[in-house]
Structure formats: structure tokens, C-alpha cells
XYZ file of C-alpha atoms in Angstrom:
332
model
C 91.045 112.826 159.243
C 91.082 113.770 163.611
C 91.461 117.743 164.686
C 95.112 116.852 165.644
C 96.576 115.886 162.479
C 98.754 118.407 161.702
C 98.521 119.601 158.285
C 101.948 121.038 155.928
C 102.457 124.436 156.616
C 102.287 124.899 152.822
C 102.007 123.947 148.740
C 100.304 124.706 145.258
C 97.747 124.449 143.949
C 97.743 122.203 140.605
C 98.783 123.740 137.557
C 102.395 124.722 136.351
C 103.908 126.039 133.264
C 105.695 124.349 130.372
C 104.913 120.400 129.438
C 107.770 118.335 131.806
C 105.939 115.982 133.267
C 109.606 115.041 135.002
C 110.345 118.584 135.612
C 107.400 119.208 136.810
C 107.283 116.101 139.513
C 111.076 117.192 140.247
C 109.364 121.100 141.845
C 106.953 120.249 143.500
C 108.695 117.556 145.177
C 111.218 119.388 145.893
C 109.454 122.949 146.844
C 106.813 121.420 149.290
C 108.679 118.055 149.998
C 105.596 117.121 153.030
C 103.227 117.652 151.001
C 104.002 117.286 146.523
C 100.922 116.647 144.765
C 100.517 115.468 141.115
C 100.780 118.336 138.142
C 98.660 119.552 135.477
C 100.675 120.567 132.808
C 98.062 122.451 130.654
C 100.786 124.333 127.956
C 101.175 120.503 126.285
C 97.612 120.887 124.989
C 93.600 119.912 125.503
C 93.079 116.901 127.538
C 96.191 118.634 129.625
C 93.969 120.845 130.665
C 91.930 120.508 133.193
C 88.673 120.192 131.721
C 90.242 117.429 129.396
C 92.507 115.816 132.220
C 89.680 115.789 134.202
C 87.353 114.222 131.164
C 89.862 111.310 130.644
C 88.906 109.847 134.490
C 85.747 109.160 133.901
C 83.934 106.026 133.278
C 82.528 105.072 130.526
C 81.433 108.431 129.283
C 83.858 110.154 126.879
C 84.342 113.600 124.910
C 85.926 114.743 121.993
C 87.348 118.331 121.289
C 85.141 121.361 119.016
C 86.340 124.266 118.742
C 83.558 125.265 121.710
C 85.426 123.102 123.926
C 84.506 119.861 125.385
C 81.673 117.837 124.203
C 79.905 114.112 124.600
C 81.322 111.324 122.751
C 79.836 107.970 121.473
C 83.033 106.327 122.816
C 86.524 106.873 123.030
C 88.532 109.056 120.802
C 91.900 110.315 119.876
C 91.274 113.555 122.784
C 89.985 111.109 125.250
C 93.831 108.207 125.184
C 96.291 111.022 124.701
C 94.533 113.227 128.079
C 95.478 109.360 129.826
C 98.581 109.179 128.189
C 99.324 112.811 130.248
C 97.790 111.900 132.985
C 99.842 107.789 133.213
C 103.341 109.780 132.011
C 102.826 112.432 135.351
C 101.922 109.510 137.098
C 104.799 107.961 135.946
C 106.991 110.567 136.451
C 105.597 111.435 139.735
C 106.272 107.949 141.393
C 109.644 108.282 139.976
C 110.478 111.367 142.406
C 108.403 109.551 145.539
C 110.160 106.157 146.221
C 109.587 105.480 149.494
C 107.392 108.966 150.269
C 105.577 109.067 153.471
C 103.240 111.609 154.007
C 100.449 113.984 152.463
C 100.454 113.852 149.295
C 98.042 116.076 146.437
C 95.686 115.059 143.674
C 93.525 117.459 141.722
C 90.683 117.191 138.968
C 87.630 119.430 138.306
C 84.827 118.938 140.912
C 81.100 118.040 139.138
C 79.832 121.403 139.272
C 82.409 122.934 137.294
C 82.835 119.841 135.013
C 79.094 120.027 134.688
C 79.468 124.625 133.296
C 82.331 122.665 130.608
C 81.504 119.885 129.199
C 78.890 120.270 126.086
C 76.497 117.808 125.473
C 75.580 116.642 121.565
C 73.705 119.340 121.388
C 75.853 122.363 122.027
C 74.875 123.457 125.204
C 76.017 122.068 128.524
C 75.406 119.639 131.016
C 74.485 121.373 133.344
C 71.230 122.211 131.665
C 70.123 118.827 131.475
C 69.931 118.444 135.051
C 69.906 114.006 134.445
C 72.921 114.669 132.982
C 73.914 116.235 135.518
C 73.723 113.753 137.595
C 75.246 110.591 135.401
C 78.356 112.411 135.328
C 78.625 113.442 138.524
C 78.242 109.114 138.914
C 81.402 108.637 136.009
C 83.388 110.907 137.844
C 82.840 109.423 140.950
C 83.368 105.884 139.685
C 86.061 106.992 137.824
C 88.308 108.700 140.753
C 87.684 105.990 142.697
C 89.651 103.996 140.046
C 92.409 107.829 140.317
C 92.820 107.053 143.304
C 93.132 103.403 144.388
C 96.693 103.969 140.748
C 97.459 107.030 142.798
C 98.062 104.283 145.788
C 99.155 101.941 144.222
C 102.118 104.169 142.860
C 102.810 105.528 146.384
C 101.770 103.301 149.149
C 102.924 105.576 151.563
C 101.311 108.201 150.968
C 98.178 110.518 152.570
C 95.680 110.933 149.921
C 94.168 114.997 150.144
C 91.580 114.740 147.483
C 91.004 118.732 145.370
C 87.871 119.270 144.111
C 88.600 121.984 141.384
C 85.519 124.112 141.077
C 86.407 127.608 139.799
C 82.239 127.515 138.071
C 81.042 127.022 141.950
C 79.692 130.629 142.679
C 78.161 130.868 138.995
C 76.385 127.586 139.106
C 75.286 129.025 142.507
C 73.743 132.399 141.334
C 73.012 131.513 137.768
C 75.183 133.296 135.512
C 76.346 130.199 133.507
C 76.639 131.165 129.959
C 74.212 129.017 127.225
C 75.936 127.940 124.261
C 74.319 131.463 122.452
C 75.945 133.422 125.129
C 72.471 135.292 124.995
C 71.167 133.505 128.608
C 72.435 132.108 131.375
C 70.995 128.137 132.831
C 69.021 128.346 136.061
C 70.423 128.799 139.056
C 70.851 124.970 140.741
C 69.506 124.695 144.395
C 72.035 124.913 146.590
C 70.888 121.239 148.760
C 71.405 119.718 144.780
C 75.333 121.454 144.585
C 76.088 120.280 148.292
C 74.670 116.759 147.503
C 76.611 116.057 144.693
C 79.862 117.322 146.446
C 78.948 114.659 149.328
C 78.803 112.275 146.179
C 82.248 112.311 145.496
C 83.116 113.177 148.425
C 82.078 109.485 149.945
C 84.310 108.054 146.821
C 87.534 109.555 149.033
C 88.250 108.347 152.314
C 91.076 110.989 153.728
C 91.164 114.493 153.892
C 89.803 117.162 150.831
C 89.601 120.775 149.892
C 87.681 122.465 147.551
C 89.376 125.009 145.613
C 88.140 128.208 144.485
C 89.741 131.203 142.862
C 86.404 132.476 142.302
C 85.114 135.833 144.134
C 82.212 134.595 146.380
C 83.471 131.127 147.628
C 80.662 129.872 149.128
C 82.002 128.777 152.583
C 79.305 127.997 154.103
C 78.313 125.186 151.956
C 80.825 123.617 151.259
C 81.853 122.923 155.035
C 77.954 121.042 155.603
C 79.113 119.096 151.871
C 82.104 118.395 154.416
C 85.429 119.357 152.912
C 87.848 119.724 155.423
C 89.518 122.883 153.879
C 88.757 125.681 151.733
C 90.862 127.002 149.379
C 91.005 130.439 147.590
C 91.799 133.612 147.033
C 93.259 135.880 150.079
C 92.951 138.928 148.122
C 89.292 138.626 146.764
C 87.931 137.774 150.195
C 85.883 140.549 152.035
C 84.352 141.632 155.478
C 81.490 139.651 155.087
C 83.161 136.148 153.978
C 84.327 137.780 158.148
C 81.703 135.262 159.686
C 81.665 132.309 158.106
C 85.326 131.672 158.474
C 84.980 131.902 161.963
C 83.043 129.104 161.945
C 84.236 127.334 159.077
C 88.136 127.535 161.504
C 86.184 127.225 164.637
C 84.820 124.043 163.267
C 88.036 122.065 162.388
C 88.291 123.654 158.211
C 91.221 124.587 156.858
C 91.942 126.879 155.116
C 94.373 127.076 151.444
C 94.994 130.582 151.652
C 95.909 131.947 148.891
C 98.477 134.836 149.193
C 100.981 134.522 145.951
C 100.316 135.909 143.994
C 99.462 133.214 140.360
C 101.382 135.087 137.264
C 104.822 136.606 137.843
C 104.584 139.644 140.018
C 107.190 141.378 142.212
C 107.042 138.878 145.822
C 107.434 140.730 149.455
C 109.975 139.373 152.234
C 107.626 136.282 153.300
C 106.915 138.090 156.619
C 104.724 140.114 154.168
C 102.864 137.308 152.165
C 100.551 136.529 155.715
C 100.520 140.073 156.468
C 96.373 140.146 155.903
C 96.496 136.741 156.968
C 97.779 137.690 160.758
C 95.237 140.777 159.895
C 91.832 138.427 159.627
C 93.100 136.094 162.323
C 93.353 139.288 165.169
C 89.780 140.509 163.490
C 87.748 137.786 163.584
C 88.753 137.214 167.431
C 90.792 133.454 167.048
C 93.666 132.506 168.746
C 97.452 132.905 167.032
C 98.747 129.813 169.156
C 95.817 127.793 165.829
C 97.024 129.947 163.290
C 99.404 127.962 161.930
C 97.415 125.129 162.602
C 94.509 126.342 160.008
C 95.628 127.464 157.424
C 97.978 126.785 154.864
C 100.060 128.941 152.374
C 99.522 128.615 149.341
C 99.808 130.617 145.825
C 95.993 132.767 144.742
C 95.714 130.436 141.778
C 97.408 127.743 139.390
C 100.442 129.299 138.062
C 100.663 127.878 133.943
C 100.745 131.223 133.217
C 103.732 132.109 135.408
C 106.883 131.616 133.556
C 109.207 128.413 134.968
C 110.921 131.158 137.063
C 108.296 132.606 139.078
C 106.766 129.449 139.553
C 109.572 127.691 141.057
C 110.552 131.029 143.217
C 106.308 131.221 144.017
C 106.520 127.840 145.962
C 109.918 128.208 147.577
C 108.180 131.693 148.599
C 105.050 129.794 149.796
C 107.683 127.587 151.914
C 109.052 130.279 152.927
C 105.805 132.584 153.995
C 105.110 129.404 156.340
C 107.786 129.274 158.305
C 107.321 133.238 159.412
C 103.673 132.488 160.214
C 104.773 128.973 162.519
C 107.558 131.173 163.749
C 105.045 135.039 164.500
C 102.274 134.126 164.259
C 101.006 137.307 166.035
């Protein structure tokens, strides 16, 4: 994507409350007319959750649900088929509500490192415990994602597809804080160059804009920028002044910031200008030009909205759009 291409001003992260795919597609396309997304509905159960949904996309790698979570299988079973069926329903609904649409459209999948931390091998340990298994999982994800993106483009040919990798466990993977199956120990920290390489392998299958989302503390902004992302999505409330330098470098290099400033669960909403007050303060602190603020920032909820009430989820998405307009109209 070129530096001059304007990004839409607001969108949401991915998940919504409820179980109705048509209602979700109607909400995302209505709330964000220039940046809708393929919604996730984890309330439907295993296979609609972030991990299961992505497992359903994997190429020649299957899993089923155990009491402890998703575990590798020899063949596709009921859980994999259910995940694929729900994805098909979601795509059908989105296609229905995007007839003739031309513009940005976001799709989300679990990134390779969070997936490696969540998916269990046959013995019960996470794939993260085995470098060979992690490599195989990353390759399977890359191949499955390539087919998924092609399907999205076939159904919505006017879309400029934006790929979002959900990596909430990335910081824990880098710092050696992912717990083993027993819970009594943690897996060894993964080398940062290896993490960067795995992300780059997944990003390489997509020829459009891409971002990584994490609503955990200590997002590795510099690593993500080196991996080649166009944007980073994060919970704005978790930033500290330690992040200032890498944030400034990211913006100056052209990386967009998806700033999660609207709470993801039912909360009182301030006026739209108040929601982005912290973003303006950050800009002043970084010494960046107000003129580039609305070009560099996309306003979002802090994380997914699956834990919110349906009414609040709709209000939060509308609030993001209004807050983004406030930021564009009054950057200083």
C-alpha cells in the first residue's frame, strides 16, 4: 500500500455478541460504511471462537475440542466441520450486505504465535513446545489463509482486503510466560528473529495492507514494524511512556496506529472528543504534526466486543466513528 492511500477513520476489532451471522454483517457494514469487517461470533461455541475459527482454515492440519482446548487430530472431525460451516455462514452474510461494495474490508485470523500457544499436540503440550510443530503449523496457516483470502475476494470483488493477525499471546511468547499443560512451568521464550520470521511468512501470502492486533500490555511495536506490518492495533489504555520512542518511530516510518480507545465491554461512553483526548496528548508528547494525526490513526474499541451487550456493541461502534470524525475535525 502506498503512503498516499488514505485509510478509513474507524473500524472494530473482530468479535461481536450474539449468534446471528446476518445481524452481525448488517451491524458491521452499517456502522463502518467504508471499513466493514468479517465479524466473529464466539457465543455460538467452539469453532466460532478465535482459535477454532482459524483452525478451520488450516491446510491439511486438523484439530478437535478437548476439555483443555483444541488438540491436533489425524483427520477432520465434527469440530473442524462445524468451524468451516460457521465461516461459510459468515461469508454468505457478509457477501449479502456488501453487494457492489468497493473499498476497505477487514478479515481477522489468529496469528501463528498465539495459535502455537493455544493448539495442543497429541500429548497435551502446546505446539509452541516443539519448533518443528510450530513450523508446520505456520506453513499450514499460510496455505489455508491464502485460500481464505482468495474466497473473500471472489465473493466481494470490489473489496480492498485488509488482513488482521490477532496475536494476544505474542508478548507472552517472547517473554517465556506461556504456561505448559501442567501449569507448573512455562515454555522457553522464542527468539525474536524466529517470531519475526514466522509473522513475515504469514504476511507474505497477502498482497494488500496488513496489521497485527494485540490487546495485551507491552506490544512489541518495533518487532512488528520490522516484520512488515502496515499497522498495529492495541489497547490505548495500556500504553506507557516507555512506548513513546517506538511509537514515534513507527508513525514516522508510515505505520498506522489502530488506537483502541473505546471500552470493549459495557461502560459509560464519554463524548466522542473525550474518547480521543489521549491520542491528541500522545501526538503532542511525540512532537508529531497534528496535520498527519487523522491519516495515521484509526479509531477502534480496545478489544473485541463479544463480552458486551448487543446494544452496547452497536453504540460502541457508532461512538468509534464519531470519535474519528472529531479527531479529523479537531486534531489539536
